Amino acid sequence: MQIHNTEIQLDFKKNIKLFIKREDLLHPIISGNKYRKLKYNIEAAKKLHQDTLLTFGGAFSNHILAVAGAGAEFGFKTIGVIRGEELESKIQDNPTLAKAQELGMQFYFVTRAAYRNKEQTSFISHLQNKFGEFYLIPEGGTNQLAIKGCEEILTETDVDYFTHITCALGTGGTTAGLINSLTQKQQLIGFSSLKGAFLSEVIRNFVSKTNWSINDAYHFGGYGKVTDELISFLNLFYKQTSIPLDPVYTGKMVFGVLDLIQKGYFPDNSKILMIHTGGLQGIKGMNFALQSKNKEIIQFYEI
């Protein structure tokens, strides 16, 4: 599917052009960067004659739902190793897990302590003994094949036209792929959804270019955390542009970009491309949490 860049028409003080690439429109279930990350992993699994995909995630994981969707679409069995044993009895109360189960995913719920061992050889061996052979996709989907897929986000026109590329940052795979596609005249800013800029070291394992940076000033409390200010911003942005943003990743990035524009961070005549990495499926779960606290909800999207 060809994704077009949408210009954002807001009142900027400087002569700055701002666009957003609607990667969220790539697929209704395998959305945004998850589609890109899974593309070559699916090809690899087929070449290896594997019929089962196994991966890891939390309660409202975009990645878990995307792998379930990919399994249903491309003919794989799917297994999700889920962080938190208490969730096993609450699947139907969780829109992400309920949808993944509807798409055929089998769950294996583990304690948070056990989950921390997900990359250990002994834990992988335990999973193989329990489920048999499978194609392993890491939490968040980031590996070399995922980065290869994310290198395809930017088109030839994008690298010729834009001075700045911005994206939300989770496990680092999307950011690494985008960096690999940059020209030396461009700058990339990754907006971290987690506290701390430690992901710089992770990204450096996959890239050799240096024309990028991480901004960790707009995490709004950390991964999966939101504030009243952020929720109000998401609703106002949708009212102004008709573009929905998720509260965990892209919404924080867009807030950060607009704030930096107002603060004069970007030079005059900058041409900025924001990457919408999807994740809209998580809004329903976030709204449940907000409603339980009598907070303003995200008003524009339902699964």
Tab-separated table of N, CA and C in Angstrom, residues 2 23 37 68 70 77 90-91 94 119-120 140 154 156 197 211 237 260 277:
chain	number	residue	atom	x	y	z
A	2	GLN	N	0.573	2.204	-0.856
A	2	GLN	CA	1.328	3.445	-0.921
A	2	GLN	C	0.830	4.396	0.174
A	23	GLU	N	1.684	5.816	8.514
A	23	GLU	CA	1.975	4.383	8.526
A	23	GLU	C	0.876	3.593	9.247
A	37	LYS	N	8.138	-4.265	10.630
A	37	LYS	CA	9.018	-5.162	11.380
A	37	LYS	C	8.745	-6.629	11.079
A	68	ALA	N	-0.463	-11.693	16.189
A	68	ALA	CA	-1.692	-12.488	16.067
A	68	ALA	C	-2.352	-12.236	14.711
A	70	ALA	N	-0.861	-11.161	11.967
A	70	ALA	CA	-0.010	-11.716	10.912
A	70	ALA	C	-0.196	-13.222	10.808
A	77	LYS	N	0.350	-20.503	13.155
A	77	LYS	CA	-0.085	-20.553	14.545
A	77	LYS	C	0.708	-19.490	15.296
A	90	LYS	N	-8.368	-12.501	33.016
A	90	LYS	CA	-8.965	-11.211	32.652
A	90	LYS	C	-8.888	-10.949	31.154
A	91	ILE	N	-8.766	-11.997	30.361
A	91	ILE	CA	-8.584	-11.797	28.924
A	91	ILE	C	-9.743	-11.010	28.318
A	94	ASN	N	-9.721	-7.304	28.586
A	94	ASN	CA	-8.587	-6.637	27.958
A	94	ASN	C	-8.792	-6.656	26.443
A	119	GLU	N	15.047	-13.630	27.331
A	119	GLU	CA	16.135	-13.748	26.360
A	119	GLU	C	17.166	-14.801	26.751
A	120	GLN	N	16.979	-15.425	27.903
A	120	GLN	CA	17.929	-16.427	28.368
A	120	GLN	C	17.732	-17.750	27.617
A	140	GLY	N	8.596	-6.595	21.068
A	140	GLY	CA	8.641	-5.382	20.272
A	140	GLY	C	9.003	-5.608	18.823
A	154	LEU	N	10.934	5.274	4.619
A	154	LEU	CA	11.232	6.500	3.885
A	154	LEU	C	11.371	6.198	2.398
A	156	GLU	N	12.199	7.618	-1.677
A	156	GLU	CA	13.211	8.457	-2.321
A	156	GLU	C	12.829	9.931	-2.229
A	197	ALA	N	17.677	7.969	28.258
A	197	ALA	CA	18.146	7.885	26.872
A	197	ALA	C	19.030	6.668	26.659
A	211	ASN	N	23.995	11.241	12.468
A	211	ASN	CA	23.095	12.392	12.335
A	211	ASN	C	21.721	12.096	12.935
A	237	PHE	N	-5.692	17.849	18.862
A	237	PHE	CA	-5.006	17.601	17.599
A	237	PHE	C	-5.952	16.920	16.613
A	260	LEU	N	8.690	21.799	20.469
A	260	LEU	CA	10.020	22.243	20.042
A	260	LEU	C	9.940	23.304	18.941
A	277	THR	N	3.489	5.719	13.749
A	277	THR	CA	3.803	4.293	13.810
A	277	THR	C	2.621	3.413	14.218
